Short mmCIF file of C-alpha atoms in Angstrom, two decimals:
data_model
loop_
_atom_site.label_atom_id
_atom_site.label_comp_id
_atom_site.label_asym_id
_atom_site.label_seq_id
_atom_site.Cartn_x
_atom_site.Cartn_y
_atom_site.Cartn_z
CA MET A 1 0.16 -0.11 -0.08
CA LYS A 2 2.69 2.25 0.97
CA LYS A 3 4.53 1.74 -2.47
CA LEU A 4 1.18 2.44 -4.25
CA PHE A 5 0.73 5.44 -2.40
CA PHE A 6 4.16 6.83 -3.41
CA THR A 7 3.58 5.96 -6.84
CA LEU A 8 0.20 8.01 -6.97
CA LEU A 9 1.99 10.55 -5.03
CA PHE A 10 5.26 11.34 -7.01
CA GLY A 11 3.90 10.03 -10.71
CA PHE A 12 6.93 7.35 -10.80
CA ASN A 13 6.92 4.55 -13.27
CA GLN A 14 7.69 1.22 -12.79
CA LEU A 15 11.37 1.72 -13.44
CA GLY A 16 11.67 4.55 -11.29
CA VAL A 17 11.85 7.21 -14.05
CA ALA A 18 10.84 10.60 -12.29
CA GLN A 19 7.36 11.61 -13.76
CA ARG A 20 7.06 14.95 -11.83
CA TYR A 21 5.43 17.34 -14.06
CA LEU A 22 2.28 15.32 -15.33
CA PRO A 23 -0.44 17.78 -16.84
CA LYS A 24 -3.73 18.31 -15.96
CA SER A 25 -6.08 17.33 -18.67
CA THR A 26 -9.79 18.96 -19.21
CA GLY A 27 -10.18 17.57 -22.68
CA VAL A 28 -13.31 18.16 -24.84
CA GLY A 29 -14.97 15.23 -26.42
CA THR A 30 -16.67 15.14 -30.08
CA SER A 31 -19.74 15.68 -28.34
CA GLY A 32 -18.81 19.00 -26.84
CA VAL A 33 -18.76 17.72 -23.41
CA LYS A 34 -15.65 17.51 -21.39
CA ALA A 35 -14.21 14.58 -20.87
CA HIS A 36 -11.10 13.62 -19.02
CA GLY A 37 -8.89 11.13 -20.94
CA GLU A 38 -7.54 7.72 -19.60
CA LEU A 39 -4.24 8.09 -17.69
CA VAL A 40 -1.73 5.17 -18.86
CA GLN A 41 1.87 4.75 -17.78
CA HIS A 42 4.50 3.28 -19.50
CA SER A 43 8.15 2.56 -18.43
CA TYR A 44 9.16 5.62 -20.29
CA TYR A 45 6.28 7.99 -20.60
CA THR A 46 2.95 8.63 -19.36
CA LEU A 47 -0.29 9.81 -21.74
CA SER A 48 -3.44 10.69 -21.51
CA TYR A 49 -6.04 9.06 -23.68
CA LEU A 50 -8.99 10.26 -25.20
CA GLU A 51 -11.43 7.90 -26.70
CA ASP A 52 -13.32 10.10 -28.56
CA PHE A 53 -10.44 10.95 -30.64
CA GLU A 54 -8.63 7.47 -30.38
CA GLN A 55 -5.49 9.37 -29.31
CA ALA A 56 -3.48 10.55 -26.69
CA GLU A 57 -4.52 14.18 -25.64
CA TRP A 58 -1.00 14.48 -24.50
CA VAL A 59 1.92 12.53 -23.65
CA TYR A 60 4.84 13.16 -21.36
CA TYR A 61 8.19 12.00 -20.81
CA VAL A 62 11.75 13.16 -19.60
CA LEU A 63 14.54 13.23 -21.87
CA ASN A 64 18.09 13.69 -20.71
CA PRO A 65 21.74 12.73 -21.52
CA GLU A 66 21.94 9.50 -20.02
CA MET A 67 18.65 8.65 -22.22
CA LEU A 68 20.62 9.75 -25.76
CA LYS A 69 23.44 7.41 -24.94
CA GLY A 70 21.61 4.58 -26.17
CA SER A 71 21.97 2.74 -29.37
CA THR A 72 18.92 0.67 -29.54
CA PRO A 73 18.07 0.54 -33.40
CA ARG A 74 14.37 1.25 -34.55
CA THR A 75 11.92 -1.64 -34.31
CA ASP A 76 8.86 -0.43 -36.33
CA ASN A 77 6.80 -3.15 -34.58
CA PHE A 78 3.94 -0.71 -34.79
CA ARG A 79 0.74 -2.22 -32.53
CA ALA A 80 -2.42 -1.54 -30.48
CA ASP A 81 -1.75 -0.41 -26.91
CA PRO A 82 -2.80 -3.19 -24.51
CA ASN A 83 -3.26 -0.69 -21.71
CA ILE A 84 -5.76 1.16 -23.19
CA SER A 85 -9.09 -0.14 -21.59
CA THR A 86 -11.61 0.97 -24.28
CA GLY A 87 -8.68 -0.03 -26.70
CA SER A 88 -6.61 1.95 -29.00
CA ALA A 89 -6.34 2.73 -32.44
CA GLN A 90 -5.21 -0.18 -34.88
CA LEU A 91 -2.76 -0.72 -37.47
CA ALA A 92 -5.84 -1.00 -40.06
CA ASP A 93 -7.01 2.32 -39.32
CA TYR A 94 -3.73 4.06 -40.98
CA LYS A 95 -3.66 1.30 -43.89
CA ASN A 96 -4.10 3.50 -47.44
CA SER A 97 -5.35 6.46 -45.17
CA GLY A 98 -2.45 8.80 -47.00
CA PHE A 99 -1.10 9.68 -43.24
CA ASP A 100 1.73 8.62 -41.63
CA ARG A 101 1.88 6.91 -38.50
CA GLY A 102 3.63 9.83 -36.65
CA HIS A 103 5.29 9.31 -33.02
CA LEU A 104 4.43 11.80 -30.39
CA VAL A 105 7.65 10.19 -28.24
CA PRO A 106 10.23 10.00 -31.04
CA ALA A 107 11.61 6.45 -31.35
CA GLY A 108 14.72 8.60 -31.60
CA ASP A 109 14.26 9.45 -28.18
CA MET A 110 13.97 6.10 -27.05
CA LYS A 111 17.26 4.38 -27.86
CA VAL A 112 18.32 3.65 -24.19
CA ASN A 113 17.26 -0.15 -24.16
CA ASN A 114 14.72 -2.59 -26.00
CA LEU A 115 11.95 -1.76 -23.80
CA ALA A 116 11.68 1.86 -24.08
CA MET A 117 12.11 1.49 -28.15
CA SER A 118 9.35 -1.00 -28.26
CA GLU A 119 6.75 1.03 -26.10
CA SER A 120 7.31 3.78 -28.59
CA PHE A 121 5.47 2.05 -31.29
CA TYR A 122 2.40 1.70 -29.19
CA LEU A 123 -0.35 2.98 -31.40
CA SER A 124 -1.59 5.10 -28.55
CA ASN A 125 1.76 7.38 -29.07
CA VAL A 126 0.97 8.11 -32.72
CA SER A 127 -1.25 10.38 -34.54
CA PRO A 128 -2.01 10.71 -37.85
CA GLN A 129 0.32 13.17 -39.98
CA SER A 130 0.98 14.42 -43.28
CA THR A 131 4.03 12.75 -44.95
CA ALA A 132 5.80 15.99 -45.56
CA PHE A 133 5.20 16.95 -41.44
CA ASN A 134 6.01 14.08 -40.20
CA ARG A 135 9.33 13.51 -42.28
CA GLY A 136 9.88 17.51 -42.57
CA ILE A 137 9.65 19.92 -39.86
CA TRP A 138 8.44 17.56 -37.03
CA LYS A 139 11.61 15.41 -37.70
CA LYS A 140 13.60 18.59 -37.47
CA LEU A 141 11.68 19.93 -34.25
CA GLU A 142 12.81 16.33 -32.58
CA THR A 143 16.33 16.41 -33.71
CA LEU A 144 16.80 19.95 -32.14
CA ILE A 145 15.15 18.59 -28.88
CA ARG A 146 17.58 15.93 -28.91
CA GLU A 147 20.24 18.71 -28.94
CA TRP A 148 18.92 20.34 -26.36
CA ALA A 149 18.51 17.39 -24.15
CA GLY A 150 21.99 16.32 -24.87
CA LYS A 151 23.19 19.23 -22.49
CA GLU A 152 20.30 19.06 -19.75
CA GLU A 153 17.49 17.32 -18.73
CA VAL A 154 14.12 18.58 -20.59
CA HIS A 155 10.40 17.75 -19.49
CA ILE A 156 8.37 17.38 -22.66
CA VAL A 157 4.65 17.42 -23.21
CA THR A 158 3.38 16.80 -26.84
CA GLY A 159 0.07 15.65 -28.65
CA GLY A 160 -2.04 17.02 -31.41
CA ILE A 161 -4.59 19.76 -30.77
CA LEU A 162 -7.98 17.92 -30.64
CA ILE A 163 -10.92 19.72 -31.51
CA THR A 164 -14.45 18.82 -32.93
CA GLY A 165 -14.99 18.33 -36.55
CA LEU A 166 -11.73 16.89 -37.66
CA LYS A 167 -11.43 14.74 -40.30
CA GLU A 168 -11.44 10.93 -39.43
CA ILE A 169 -9.71 7.65 -40.64
CA GLY A 170 -10.13 3.93 -40.41
CA ILE A 171 -12.82 1.91 -38.84
CA ASN A 172 -12.13 3.46 -35.46
CA LYS A 173 -12.41 6.79 -36.57
CA VAL A 174 -9.02 8.13 -35.48
CA ASP A 175 -8.99 12.14 -35.85
CA VAL A 176 -6.42 13.83 -37.73
CA PRO A 177 -5.24 16.80 -36.04
CA LYS A 178 -4.54 20.15 -37.83
CA HIS A 179 -2.11 21.12 -35.64
CA PHE A 180 0.51 19.56 -33.39
CA TYR A 181 2.36 21.12 -29.96
CA LYS A 182 5.29 20.53 -28.10
CA VAL A 183 5.71 21.96 -24.78
CA LEU A 184 8.88 21.88 -22.76
CA TYR A 185 10.34 22.73 -19.57
CA ALA A 186 14.28 22.88 -18.31
CA PRO A 187 14.11 23.00 -14.79
CA LYS A 188 17.62 23.32 -14.32
CA LYS A 189 17.66 26.76 -15.75
CA GLY A 190 14.15 27.25 -15.13
CA LYS A 191 13.15 27.93 -18.67
CA MET A 192 10.29 26.88 -20.83
CA ILE A 193 9.61 27.06 -24.60
CA ALA A 194 6.52 25.71 -26.75
CA PHE A 195 5.68 24.88 -30.17
CA VAL A 196 2.58 24.90 -32.43
CA LEU A 197 3.01 23.80 -35.88
CA PRO A 198 0.57 23.05 -38.80
CA ASN A 199 -0.03 19.33 -39.64
CA GLU A 200 1.65 20.16 -43.14
CA ARG A 201 4.84 20.73 -45.12
CA GLY A 202 6.75 23.14 -42.84
CA GLN A 203 7.48 26.27 -44.75
CA LYS A 204 9.12 28.26 -42.01
CA VAL A 205 12.13 28.03 -39.80
CA LEU A 206 11.37 26.15 -36.33
CA SER A 207 11.64 29.37 -34.14
CA ALA A 208 8.77 30.96 -36.43
CA TYR A 209 6.63 28.49 -34.76
CA VAL A 210 7.37 29.37 -31.23
CA VAL A 211 4.44 30.62 -28.91
CA SER A 212 3.72 30.87 -25.41
CA VAL A 213 2.89 28.20 -23.25
CA ASP A 214 -0.19 30.05 -22.15
CA THR A 215 -1.26 30.00 -26.01
CA VAL A 216 -0.90 26.14 -26.09
CA GLU A 217 -3.32 25.94 -22.92
CA LYS A 218 -5.86 27.94 -24.40
CA LEU A 219 -5.75 25.83 -27.61
CA THR A 220 -5.75 22.29 -25.35
CA ASN A 221 -7.48 22.95 -22.50
CA ILE A 222 -4.50 21.31 -20.70
CA ASP A 223 -2.85 22.76 -17.69
CA PHE A 224 1.26 22.15 -18.35
CA PHE A 225 3.67 22.09 -15.50
CA PRO A 226 0.95 22.70 -12.40
CA GLN A 227 3.30 21.31 -9.81
CA LEU A 228 5.27 24.43 -10.22
CA VAL A 229 4.85 27.52 -8.05
CA ASP A 230 2.05 29.56 -9.31
CA GLU A 231 4.23 32.65 -9.74
CA VAL A 232 6.94 30.63 -11.30
CA GLU A 233 4.60 29.04 -13.40
CA GLU A 234 2.85 32.37 -14.53
CA ARG A 235 6.27 33.49 -15.24
CA LEU A 236 7.58 30.88 -17.46
CA GLU A 237 4.03 30.23 -19.21
CA SER A 238 3.22 33.68 -20.15
CA LYS A 239 6.37 34.57 -22.05
CA VAL A 240 8.12 33.91 -25.15
CA ASN A 241 12.07 34.12 -24.72
CA LEU A 242 13.87 32.90 -27.70
CA SER A 243 17.31 34.02 -26.44
CA ASN A 244 17.14 30.93 -23.86
CA TRP A 245 17.35 28.40 -26.55
CA THR A 246 19.69 27.84 -29.39
CA PHE A 247 18.41 26.85 -32.88
CA SER A 248 21.27 25.02 -34.51
CA ILE A 249 21.66 21.61 -34.90
CA SER A 250 24.73 19.73 -35.05
CA LYS A 251 25.51 17.08 -37.60
CA PRO A 252 26.65 13.74 -36.07
CA HIS A 253 28.19 12.41 -39.30
CA LYS A 254 30.52 13.47 -41.77
CA THR A 255 29.34 13.59 -45.52
CA SER A 256 31.16 12.33 -48.46
CA LYS A 257 31.67 14.29 -51.74
CA SER A 258 28.62 12.26 -53.30
CA GLY A 259 26.23 13.94 -50.31
CA SER A 260 26.23 10.54 -48.22
CA ILE A 261 26.58 9.93 -44.36
CA THR A 262 29.23 7.45 -43.33
CA SER A 263 26.96 4.73 -42.00
CA SER A 264 24.20 3.34 -43.49
CA SER A 265 20.67 2.81 -42.05
CA GLN A 266 16.94 1.67 -43.39
CA CYS A 267 15.41 3.71 -45.54
CA ILE A 268 12.29 5.51 -44.08
CA GLY A 269 10.50 5.39 -47.71
CA ILE A 270 7.20 3.59 -48.03
CA ALA A 271 7.32 1.19 -50.71
CA LYS A 272 4.18 1.40 -53.02
CA SER A 273 4.05 -2.50 -53.38
CA THR A 274 3.42 -3.28 -49.78
CA GLY A 275 2.41 0.23 -48.11
CA PHE A 276 5.23 -0.53 -45.63
CA ARG A 277 8.55 0.86 -45.03
CA CYS A 278 11.54 0.11 -47.16
CA LYS A 279 13.80 -2.46 -46.59
CA ASN A 280 16.56 -1.05 -48.63
CA LYS A 281 19.72 0.77 -46.71
CA THR A 282 20.87 4.35 -47.66
CA LYS A 283 23.59 6.66 -46.64
CA LYS A 284 21.50 9.33 -47.95
CA GLU A 285 21.59 12.15 -45.66
CA ASN A 286 17.66 12.69 -45.74
CA GLY A 287 16.98 9.01 -44.72
CA TYR A 288 15.68 7.59 -48.09
CA CYS A 289 17.32 5.20 -50.55
CA HIS A 290 17.49 5.96 -54.29
CA ALA A 291 14.22 4.05 -55.03
CA HIS A 292 12.46 6.79 -52.76
CA GLN A 293 13.97 9.94 -53.34
CA SER A 294 10.76 11.53 -54.43
CA GLN A 295 9.06 10.82 -51.32
CA SER A 296 11.61 13.16 -49.01
CA PRO A 297 10.18 16.53 -47.98
CA ASP A 298 12.81 18.41 -49.76
CA TYR A 299 12.59 16.40 -53.05
CA VAL A 300 12.80 18.55 -56.06
CA LYS A 301 11.61 16.80 -59.23
CA PRO A 302 14.78 17.42 -61.83
CA LYS A 303 13.98 18.57 -65.14
CA PRO A 304 13.46 16.66 -67.87
CA VAL A 305 16.57 15.76 -70.07
CA LYS A 306 17.35 14.00 -73.31
CA TYR A 307 20.42 11.80 -72.24
CA PHE A 308 21.08 8.27 -72.43
CA GLY A 309 24.75 7.04 -71.62
CA ARG A 310 27.06 6.76 -68.95
CA CYS A 311 26.82 8.53 -65.41
CA ASN A 312 28.39 12.02 -65.25
CA ALA A 313 29.52 11.94 -61.81
CA THR A 314 32.80 11.54 -60.33
CA THR A 315 33.35 8.80 -57.66
CA GLN A 316 35.38 9.42 -54.49
CA LYS A 317 38.44 7.70 -56.51
CA GLY A 318 38.52 10.86 -58.62
CA ILE A 319 37.13 8.88 -61.69
CA ARG A 320 34.13 9.00 -63.63
CA CYS A 321 31.24 6.67 -62.58
CA LYS A 322 30.90 3.47 -64.52
CA ARG A 323 27.34 3.07 -64.24
CA ASN A 324 24.56 4.38 -66.75
CA ALA A 325 22.62 7.33 -66.02
CA SER A 326 19.04 6.94 -65.04
CA SER A 327 16.57 7.53 -67.63
CA GLY A 328 15.90 11.15 -68.08
CA SER A 329 19.11 12.29 -66.18
CA TYR A 330 22.64 12.81 -66.36
CA TYR A 331 23.34 10.78 -63.07
CA CYS A 332 22.99 6.98 -62.04
CA TRP A 333 20.64 6.39 -59.09
CA GLN A 334 23.54 6.88 -56.52
CA HIS A 335 24.49 10.06 -57.68
CA GLN A 336 20.96 11.86 -58.18
#
């Protein structure tokens, strides 16, 4: 009984990772009636699940330098969350929907061990995102946050802005948010920052999406970091201070002359024949193999050319590539 009381009072998960700043939810259901989400605590994050929207209204977790030292590979084992009493969204809801299964807690933040990585693929931690958004500006924001968390502990709350009248997908009617938010608190330096981004291809720099935490609270009906002293909470949440945060991202890998990174990884493209993630390996910096470059948010369709013959690229050895150029291009698939 004492252990249970301690867990409820301080919000610790089963591995002892502190969950000190759980949000206070006042979510609004599709009927227009206020509905509180179901609180579900996994080992590395906690969420509030709204059945009316078939997804989490918020997901909260802690990211710090120790968490980022892990090297567990991505698993892609998307599956229903068995801890949702009403049943979570299903894989079939997303199939042929035209939307990505967008992580709220990124798999890239959960490399510390196999359990953390596996939990990140529960569909309760997923929301429908446009491909251009998920693999573009959202991915850039996730990378930036890892940059910050590599220097100091950051408490993160994220989710879609759930309102009535949203588009729905799948037999379970999973709502498609028009906007997503992230709210961050770095307790060591006593600073906060919040973002609201439209669920579409990003057209601006990340700093342009910064808003006050108070703004996100009004949009979501969620009280963030209510455990703080009222005076401190009001001061941090009412203002936007970009000078407290750096928006530069360090590149972890050196690039070769051909623009490829030094280590290969699985392509993040979707194979049209199966509807699942491509199994090719790639060294391209954007994460797509030669066959799926057109799926990259930064892809620019080349101008048509009437050329047939040998690739015009120069290899790292300083000699001309011996492959044939791809149809309608001066270069082979590797040197596009």
